[in-house]
Amino acid sequence: MQFKIKSMNINRIVAPLFLVLVVALNTSCNNGQNTATSIAVSIQPQKYIVQQLIGDKVPVHVLIPQGSSPATYSPSPMQIKNLSQSKIYLRIGHIGFEQAWTGRISEINPDLKIIDTSVGIPFIVGDDHVHGDHVHKGGVDPHVWTSPKSMLTVLKNTQEALLLNFPEYKADIIANGQLLEQKVSALDAEFAAKCQSFENKRFYIFHPAYTYLAKDYGLEQISIEHKGKEPSAQWLRKLIDNGRKQNIKAIFIQEEFDKRNAEILSSELNIPTVQVNPLSEEWDKEMRETLIKLENALR
Ligand SMILES: [Zn+2]
């Protein structure tokens, strides 16, 4: 009897203390994942996918700003620190930025969940894949987002990550996911049908951002950038000779890269440069426009 009273007394003291401890622990975690509500992504096209899935209920932060190269961009210390406001960071997979910075990002934000959305894509491993100012020997080509077919996998992985980490929006994510999958599948079918009908399958591009697109739809991408570097006079000569022989009709260029060499080729071959923006936030619109530009250049 006496023992029971004693234990009740202890409970009266211990229970409130325990509660205080739990609250304190919770508060200290709040800087980490508990109050973290936003989603971080590497590149703009991922923002499109995330917003299509979850709407504008959750803010999305894009780490690589418009006009910067995913191969070489360095985040500001503030950007890395601000990632603590994000619950998850969705990688596109293998871009130079991610290879250089993911370690540091996770070191500073140990509660941040980092998810690779390229898992499951049959990667193109180049013997001399080149990126920005450096060469990845036998590295994975990172440009998965410019192919609707590859993007179907990115979409699936993104949806899984959102369902797991934002279960409060489950119904929306599932319903939106079905619509988005239909949309991307339709685009995939359109690319497949149109590209098959092109008379000429080869195109020139400054930076090889369409590696997966070319492989998935039977085209041949030839990049002016050679092994990650500005083209040599010799390589340019070869591109001019082959361009005439192979009846190349356009040179694709991106805003992140120097246009000088593309312009030399353009005037030598008397063919237009065609501006594309594979890093557009309006992924769907950009891909549709790209298909029309390819059609104009290759049919
Ligand atoms: Zn690239």
mmCIF file of C-alpha atoms and ligand atoms in Angstrom:
data_model
loop_
_atom_site.group_PDB
_atom_site.id
_atom_site.type_symbol
_atom_site.label_atom_id
_atom_site.label_comp_id
_atom_site.label_asym_id
_atom_site.label_seq_id
_atom_site.Cartn_x
_atom_site.Cartn_y
_atom_site.Cartn_z
ATOM 1 C CA MET A 1 0.000 0.000 0.000
ATOM 2 C CA GLN A 2 2.711 2.328 1.045
ATOM 3 C CA PHE A 3 4.753 1.385 -2.002
ATOM 4 C CA LYS A 4 1.846 2.188 -4.320
ATOM 5 C CA ILE A 5 1.408 5.656 -2.855
ATOM 6 C CA LYS A 6 5.108 6.204 -3.196
ATOM 7 C CA SER A 7 5.132 5.227 -6.856
ATOM 8 C CA MET A 8 2.175 7.515 -7.536
ATOM 9 C CA ASN A 9 4.101 10.331 -5.939
ATOM 10 C CA ILE A 10 7.050 9.626 -8.127
ATOM 11 C CA ASN A 11 4.809 9.631 -11.185
ATOM 12 C CA ARG A 12 3.447 13.016 -10.199
ATOM 13 C CA ILE A 13 6.942 14.387 -10.247
ATOM 14 C CA VAL A 14 8.372 12.424 -13.134
ATOM 15 C CA ALA A 15 5.487 12.738 -15.583
ATOM 16 C CA PRO A 16 5.554 16.540 -15.855
ATOM 17 C CA LEU A 17 9.342 16.434 -16.089
ATOM 18 C CA PHE A 18 9.100 13.908 -18.896
ATOM 19 C CA LEU A 19 6.628 16.135 -20.687
ATOM 20 C CA VAL A 20 8.972 19.118 -20.387
ATOM 21 C CA LEU A 21 11.778 16.989 -21.784
ATOM 22 C CA VAL A 22 9.692 15.840 -24.758
ATOM 23 C CA VAL A 23 8.626 19.401 -25.527
ATOM 24 C CA ALA A 24 12.242 20.559 -25.273
ATOM 25 C CA LEU A 25 13.384 17.782 -27.582
ATOM 26 C CA ASN A 26 10.662 18.623 -30.050
ATOM 27 C CA THR A 27 11.619 22.282 -30.052
ATOM 28 C CA SER A 28 15.257 21.466 -30.637
ATOM 29 C CA CYS A 29 14.282 19.242 -33.556
ATOM 30 C CA ASN A 30 12.157 21.979 -35.028
ATOM 31 C CA ASN A 31 15.176 23.531 -36.674
ATOM 32 C CA GLY A 32 15.555 20.244 -38.464
ATOM 33 C CA GLN A 33 12.772 18.269 -40.021
ATOM 34 C CA ASN A 34 9.719 19.055 -37.915
ATOM 35 C CA THR A 35 9.011 22.558 -39.153
ATOM 36 C CA ALA A 36 10.695 21.959 -42.494
ATOM 37 C CA THR A 37 7.910 22.197 -45.015
ATOM 38 C CA SER A 38 9.380 23.062 -48.370
ATOM 39 C CA ILE A 39 10.883 20.902 -51.113
ATOM 40 C CA ALA A 40 14.285 21.507 -52.700
ATOM 41 C CA VAL A 41 15.164 20.409 -56.228
ATOM 42 C CA SER A 42 18.271 20.874 -58.357
ATOM 43 C CA ILE A 43 16.880 22.180 -61.654
ATOM 44 C CA GLN A 44 13.802 24.025 -62.925
ATOM 45 C CA PRO A 45 12.190 21.117 -64.851
ATOM 46 C CA GLN A 46 11.927 19.262 -61.523
ATOM 47 C CA LYS A 47 9.940 22.163 -60.106
ATOM 48 C CA TYR A 48 7.428 21.604 -62.891
ATOM 49 C CA ILE A 49 7.053 17.926 -61.953
ATOM 50 C CA VAL A 50 6.733 18.615 -58.216
ATOM 51 C CA GLN A 51 4.189 21.396 -58.682
ATOM 52 C CA GLN A 52 2.130 19.357 -61.115
ATOM 53 C CA LEU A 53 1.965 16.649 -58.449
ATOM 54 C CA ILE A 54 1.436 18.589 -55.249
ATOM 55 C CA GLY A 55 0.119 21.942 -56.481
ATOM 56 C CA ASP A 56 1.266 25.132 -54.783
ATOM 57 C CA LYS A 57 0.599 23.913 -51.244
ATOM 58 C CA VAL A 58 4.293 23.300 -50.635
ATOM 59 C CA PRO A 59 6.972 25.817 -51.672
ATOM 60 C CA VAL A 60 9.613 24.499 -54.071
ATOM 61 C CA HIS A 61 13.177 25.839 -54.024
ATOM 62 C CA VAL A 62 15.314 25.378 -57.123
ATOM 63 C CA LEU A 63 19.006 25.306 -56.239
ATOM 64 C CA ILE A 64 20.433 26.074 -59.686
ATOM 65 C CA PRO A 65 19.140 29.450 -60.855
ATOM 66 C CA GLN A 66 17.993 30.183 -64.393
ATOM 67 C CA GLY A 67 20.935 30.832 -66.688
ATOM 68 C CA SER A 68 23.466 28.916 -64.558
ATOM 69 C CA SER A 69 25.107 25.674 -65.631
ATOM 70 C CA PRO A 70 24.093 22.511 -63.718
ATOM 71 C CA ALA A 71 27.598 21.256 -64.393
ATOM 72 C CA THR A 72 29.486 23.994 -62.631
ATOM 73 C CA TYR A 73 27.138 26.045 -60.440
ATOM 74 C CA SER A 74 28.270 26.617 -56.832
ATOM 75 C CA PRO A 75 25.578 27.379 -54.235
ATOM 76 C CA SER A 76 25.965 30.264 -51.800
ATOM 77 C CA PRO A 77 26.556 29.361 -48.120
ATOM 78 C CA MET A 78 23.116 30.892 -47.436
ATOM 79 C CA GLN A 79 21.496 28.567 -49.991
ATOM 80 C CA ILE A 80 23.039 25.519 -48.317
ATOM 81 C CA LYS A 81 21.958 26.722 -44.880
ATOM 82 C CA ASN A 82 18.421 27.523 -46.071
ATOM 83 C CA LEU A 83 18.036 23.901 -47.095
ATOM 84 C CA SER A 84 17.177 23.245 -43.444
ATOM 85 C CA GLN A 85 13.746 24.660 -44.328
ATOM 86 C CA SER A 86 13.263 21.819 -46.783
ATOM 87 C CA LYS A 87 11.974 18.445 -45.719
ATOM 88 C CA ILE A 88 13.364 16.686 -48.788
ATOM 89 C CA TYR A 89 15.907 17.441 -51.516
ATOM 90 C CA LEU A 90 15.158 15.727 -54.826
ATOM 91 C CA ARG A 91 18.239 15.196 -56.962
ATOM 92 C CA ILE A 92 17.828 14.857 -60.720
ATOM 93 C CA GLY A 93 20.653 12.315 -60.471
ATOM 94 C CA HIS A 94 24.138 12.890 -61.807
ATOM 95 C CA ILE A 95 24.710 16.529 -62.693
ATOM 96 C CA GLY A 96 28.072 18.053 -61.784
ATOM 97 C CA PHE A 97 26.486 20.328 -59.179
ATOM 98 C CA GLU A 98 25.109 17.328 -57.279
ATOM 99 C CA GLN A 99 28.330 15.368 -57.504
ATOM 100 C CA ALA A 100 30.252 18.309 -56.122
ATOM 101 C CA TRP A 101 27.830 19.505 -53.409
ATOM 102 C CA THR A 102 25.563 16.724 -52.079
ATOM 103 C CA GLY A 103 28.123 15.692 -49.438
ATOM 104 C CA ARG A 104 28.439 19.209 -48.072
ATOM 105 C CA ILE A 105 24.674 19.780 -48.187
ATOM 106 C CA SER A 106 23.941 16.681 -46.148
ATOM 107 C CA GLU A 107 26.761 17.451 -43.703
ATOM 108 C CA ILE A 108 25.236 20.843 -42.877
ATOM 109 C CA ASN A 109 21.627 19.562 -42.950
ATOM 110 C CA PRO A 110 21.716 16.087 -41.410
ATOM 111 C CA ASP A 111 17.884 15.922 -41.140
ATOM 112 C CA LEU A 112 17.370 16.666 -44.838
ATOM 113 C CA LYS A 113 16.266 13.604 -46.793
ATOM 114 C CA ILE A 114 18.097 13.442 -50.113
ATOM 115 C CA ILE A 115 16.391 11.379 -52.810
ATOM 116 C CA ASP A 116 17.764 10.523 -56.257
ATOM 117 C CA THR A 117 14.896 10.682 -58.775
ATOM 118 C CA SER A 118 16.878 9.094 -61.620
ATOM 119 C CA VAL A 119 16.961 5.624 -60.060
ATOM 120 C CA GLY A 120 15.694 3.019 -62.527
ATOM 121 C CA ILE A 121 16.578 4.876 -65.720
ATOM 122 C CA PRO A 122 18.830 2.836 -68.017
ATOM 123 C CA PHE A 123 21.778 5.196 -67.848
ATOM 124 C CA ILE A 124 23.908 6.151 -70.767
ATOM 125 C CA VAL A 125 27.490 5.726 -69.680
ATOM 126 C CA GLY A 126 29.839 7.534 -72.000
ATOM 127 C CA ASP A 127 33.438 6.598 -72.379
ATOM 128 C CA ASP A 128 34.184 10.274 -72.549
ATOM 129 C CA HIS A 129 31.083 11.941 -71.143
ATOM 130 C CA VAL A 130 31.942 15.454 -70.619
ATOM 131 C CA HIS A 131 30.492 18.023 -68.448
ATOM 132 C CA GLY A 132 31.216 21.696 -68.343
ATOM 133 C CA ASP A 133 34.840 22.163 -67.624
ATOM 134 C CA HIS A 134 35.650 18.596 -66.640
ATOM 135 C CA VAL A 135 35.478 15.111 -68.080
ATOM 136 C CA HIS A 136 33.852 12.163 -66.352
ATOM 137 C CA LYS A 137 35.692 9.079 -67.453
ATOM 138 C CA GLY A 138 33.003 6.479 -67.976
ATOM 139 C CA GLY A 139 30.594 8.708 -66.098
ATOM 140 C CA VAL A 140 26.833 8.629 -66.288
ATOM 141 C CA ASP A 141 25.366 11.137 -68.707
ATOM 142 C CA PRO A 142 23.166 13.309 -66.475
ATOM 143 C CA HIS A 143 20.681 14.769 -69.014
ATOM 144 C CA VAL A 144 17.718 12.489 -68.240
ATOM 145 C CA TRP A 145 15.127 15.284 -68.024
ATOM 146 C CA THR A 146 15.106 16.132 -71.731
ATOM 147 C CA SER A 147 13.595 12.778 -72.700
ATOM 148 C CA PRO A 148 9.881 12.270 -71.932
ATOM 149 C CA LYS A 149 10.585 8.528 -71.678
ATOM 150 C CA SER A 150 13.210 9.016 -68.953
ATOM 151 C CA MET A 151 11.045 11.654 -67.333
ATOM 152 C CA LEU A 152 8.352 9.017 -66.736
ATOM 153 C CA THR A 153 10.768 7.372 -64.279
ATOM 154 C CA VAL A 154 11.686 10.703 -62.671
ATOM 155 C CA LEU A 155 7.959 11.334 -62.300
ATOM 156 C CA LYS A 156 7.363 7.975 -60.617
ATOM 157 C CA ASN A 157 10.276 8.464 -58.194
ATOM 158 C CA THR A 158 9.187 12.014 -57.387
ATOM 159 C CA GLN A 159 5.632 10.884 -56.729
ATOM 160 C CA GLU A 160 6.839 8.142 -54.360
ATOM 161 C CA ALA A 161 8.984 10.620 -52.435
ATOM 162 C CA LEU A 162 6.100 13.077 -52.111
ATOM 163 C CA LEU A 163 3.656 10.395 -50.936
ATOM 164 C CA LEU A 164 6.117 9.264 -48.291
ATOM 165 C CA ASN A 165 6.983 12.713 -46.998
ATOM 166 C CA PHE A 166 3.745 14.625 -47.511
ATOM 167 C CA PRO A 167 1.079 11.999 -46.746
ATOM 168 C CA GLU A 168 -1.387 14.784 -45.877
ATOM 169 C CA TYR A 169 -1.716 15.456 -49.642
ATOM 170 C CA LYS A 170 -1.962 11.806 -50.640
ATOM 171 C CA ALA A 171 -5.261 12.044 -52.547
ATOM 172 C CA ASP A 172 -4.085 15.039 -54.593
ATOM 173 C CA ILE A 173 -0.677 13.521 -55.338
ATOM 174 C CA ILE A 174 -2.277 10.309 -56.613
ATOM 175 C CA ALA A 175 -4.928 12.043 -58.724
ATOM 176 C CA ASN A 176 -2.457 14.602 -60.125
ATOM 177 C CA GLY A 177 0.067 11.846 -60.740
ATOM 178 C CA GLN A 178 -2.357 9.998 -62.988
ATOM 179 C CA LEU A 179 -3.002 13.116 -65.060
ATOM 180 C CA LEU A 180 0.688 13.972 -65.314
ATOM 181 C CA GLU A 181 1.617 10.442 -66.307
ATOM 182 C CA GLN A 182 -0.967 10.563 -69.095
ATOM 183 C CA LYS A 183 0.442 13.885 -70.252
ATOM 184 C CA VAL A 184 4.080 12.723 -70.275
ATOM 185 C CA SER A 185 3.143 9.390 -71.879
ATOM 186 C CA ALA A 186 1.312 11.242 -74.642
ATOM 187 C CA LEU A 187 4.388 13.401 -75.212
ATOM 188 C CA ASP A 188 6.568 10.272 -75.270
ATOM 189 C CA ALA A 189 4.326 8.706 -77.919
ATOM 190 C CA GLU A 190 4.385 11.903 -79.959
ATOM 191 C CA PHE A 191 8.199 12.090 -79.859
ATOM 192 C CA ALA A 192 8.427 8.428 -80.866
ATOM 193 C CA ALA A 193 6.032 8.804 -83.809
ATOM 194 C CA LYS A 194 7.441 12.097 -85.120
ATOM 195 C CA CYS A 195 11.148 11.310 -84.709
ATOM 196 C CA GLN A 196 10.689 8.030 -86.544
ATOM 197 C CA SER A 197 9.400 9.939 -89.571
ATOM 198 C CA PHE A 198 12.355 12.358 -89.786
ATOM 199 C CA GLU A 199 14.343 11.954 -92.944
ATOM 200 C CA ASN A 200 17.567 13.139 -91.359
ATOM 201 C CA LYS A 201 18.350 11.822 -87.888
ATOM 202 C CA ARG A 202 21.477 13.848 -87.085
ATOM 203 C CA PHE A 203 21.649 17.213 -85.434
ATOM 204 C CA TYR A 204 24.352 19.499 -84.049
ATOM 205 C CA ILE A 205 24.143 20.948 -80.564
ATOM 206 C CA PHE A 206 26.656 22.985 -78.585
ATOM 207 C CA HIS A 207 26.372 21.150 -75.241
ATOM 208 C CA PRO A 208 25.112 17.526 -75.391
ATOM 209 C CA ALA A 209 21.903 18.030 -73.393
ATOM 210 C CA TYR A 210 19.790 15.676 -75.563
ATOM 211 C CA THR A 211 21.701 12.410 -75.099
ATOM 212 C CA TYR A 212 18.674 10.508 -73.701
ATOM 213 C CA LEU A 213 16.258 12.182 -76.080
ATOM 214 C CA ALA A 214 18.429 11.123 -79.029
ATOM 215 C CA LYS A 215 18.820 7.553 -77.790
ATOM 216 C CA ASP A 216 15.166 7.107 -76.792
ATOM 217 C CA TYR A 217 13.821 8.357 -80.140
ATOM 218 C CA GLY A 218 16.418 7.110 -82.611
ATOM 219 C CA LEU A 219 18.247 10.377 -83.323
ATOM 220 C CA GLU A 220 21.958 11.169 -83.380
ATOM 221 C CA GLN A 221 23.285 14.045 -81.328
ATOM 222 C CA ILE A 222 26.624 15.529 -82.328
ATOM 223 C CA SER A 223 28.019 18.065 -79.884
ATOM 224 C CA ILE A 224 30.241 20.979 -80.737
ATOM 225 C CA GLU A 225 31.718 20.924 -77.268
ATOM 226 C CA HIS A 226 34.401 18.308 -77.559
ATOM 227 C CA LYS A 227 35.233 16.175 -74.524
ATOM 228 C CA GLY A 228 33.855 18.903 -72.287
ATOM 229 C CA LYS A 229 35.978 21.637 -73.753
ATOM 230 C CA GLU A 230 35.680 24.365 -76.325
ATOM 231 C CA PRO A 231 36.114 22.745 -79.737
ATOM 232 C CA SER A 232 39.569 22.725 -81.279
ATOM 233 C CA ALA A 233 40.088 24.182 -84.755
ATOM 234 C CA GLN A 234 40.501 20.595 -85.953
ATOM 235 C CA TRP A 235 37.160 19.458 -84.477
ATOM 236 C CA LEU A 236 35.400 22.505 -85.951
ATOM 237 C CA ARG A 237 36.902 21.692 -89.349
ATOM 238 C CA LYS A 238 35.569 18.151 -89.069
ATOM 239 C CA LEU A 239 32.121 19.397 -88.070
ATOM 240 C CA ILE A 240 32.061 21.738 -91.058
ATOM 241 C CA ASP A 241 33.120 18.985 -93.506
ATOM 242 C CA ASN A 242 30.700 16.430 -92.064
ATOM 243 C CA GLY A 243 27.933 18.998 -91.759
ATOM 244 C CA ARG A 244 28.054 19.572 -95.525
ATOM 245 C CA LYS A 245 28.250 15.872 -96.350
ATOM 246 C CA GLN A 246 25.509 14.873 -93.943
ATOM 247 C CA ASN A 247 23.240 17.761 -94.791
ATOM 248 C CA ILE A 248 22.963 19.012 -91.185
ATOM 249 C CA LYS A 249 20.276 21.686 -91.146
ATOM 250 C CA ALA A 250 20.473 23.336 -87.735
ATOM 251 C CA ILE A 251 22.657 23.875 -84.687
ATOM 252 C CA PHE A 252 20.939 23.837 -81.331
ATOM 253 C CA ILE A 253 22.282 26.221 -78.713
ATOM 254 C CA GLN A 254 21.490 26.890 -75.051
ATOM 255 C CA GLU A 255 21.669 30.153 -73.216
ATOM 256 C CA GLU A 256 24.077 28.831 -70.556
ATOM 257 C CA PHE A 257 26.853 28.350 -73.093
ATOM 258 C CA ASP A 258 29.082 30.476 -75.246
ATOM 259 C CA LYS A 259 27.574 30.900 -78.712
ATOM 260 C CA ARG A 260 30.705 31.908 -80.642
ATOM 261 C CA ASN A 261 31.681 28.494 -81.986
ATOM 262 C CA ALA A 262 28.107 27.624 -82.863
ATOM 263 C CA GLU A 263 27.952 30.870 -84.814
ATOM 264 C CA ILE A 264 31.146 30.063 -86.708
ATOM 265 C CA LEU A 265 29.615 26.746 -87.789
ATOM 266 C CA SER A 266 26.325 28.410 -88.580
ATOM 267 C CA SER A 267 27.898 30.876 -90.992
ATOM 268 C CA GLU A 268 30.269 28.298 -92.529
ATOM 269 C CA LEU A 269 27.428 25.866 -93.196
ATOM 270 C CA ASN A 270 24.866 28.566 -93.847
ATOM 271 C CA ILE A 271 22.371 26.975 -91.454
ATOM 272 C CA PRO A 272 20.501 28.591 -88.565
ATOM 273 C CA THR A 273 21.267 28.337 -84.853
ATOM 274 C CA VAL A 274 18.161 27.316 -82.932
ATOM 275 C CA GLN A 275 17.838 28.427 -79.327
ATOM 276 C CA VAL A 276 16.499 25.785 -76.930
ATOM 277 C CA ASN A 277 16.136 25.930 -73.167
ATOM 278 C CA PRO A 278 16.362 22.433 -71.676
ATOM 279 C CA LEU A 279 16.355 23.989 -68.196
ATOM 280 C CA SER A 280 13.036 25.765 -68.622
ATOM 281 C CA GLU A 281 10.635 25.674 -65.697
ATOM 282 C CA GLU A 282 7.810 25.126 -68.201
ATOM 283 C CA TRP A 283 9.052 21.648 -69.010
ATOM 284 C CA ASP A 284 5.990 20.513 -70.944
ATOM 285 C CA LYS A 285 5.873 23.622 -73.128
ATOM 286 C CA GLU A 286 9.647 23.494 -73.733
ATOM 287 C CA MET A 287 9.513 19.826 -74.795
ATOM 288 C CA ARG A 288 6.655 20.514 -77.217
ATOM 289 C CA GLU A 289 8.573 23.415 -78.729
ATOM 290 C CA THR A 290 11.708 21.282 -78.938
ATOM 291 C CA LEU A 291 9.817 18.651 -80.919
ATOM 292 C CA ILE A 292 8.666 21.303 -83.398
ATOM 293 C CA LYS A 293 12.231 22.669 -83.689
ATOM 294 C CA LEU A 294 13.593 19.166 -84.287
ATOM 295 C CA GLU A 295 10.881 18.590 -86.866
ATOM 296 C CA ASN A 296 11.835 21.785 -88.711
ATOM 297 C CA ALA A 297 15.516 20.870 -88.650
ATOM 298 C CA LEU A 298 15.330 17.179 -89.496
ATOM 299 C CA ARG A 299 12.465 16.480 -91.839
HETATM 300 ZN ZN ZN B 1 24.783 19.315 -69.249
#
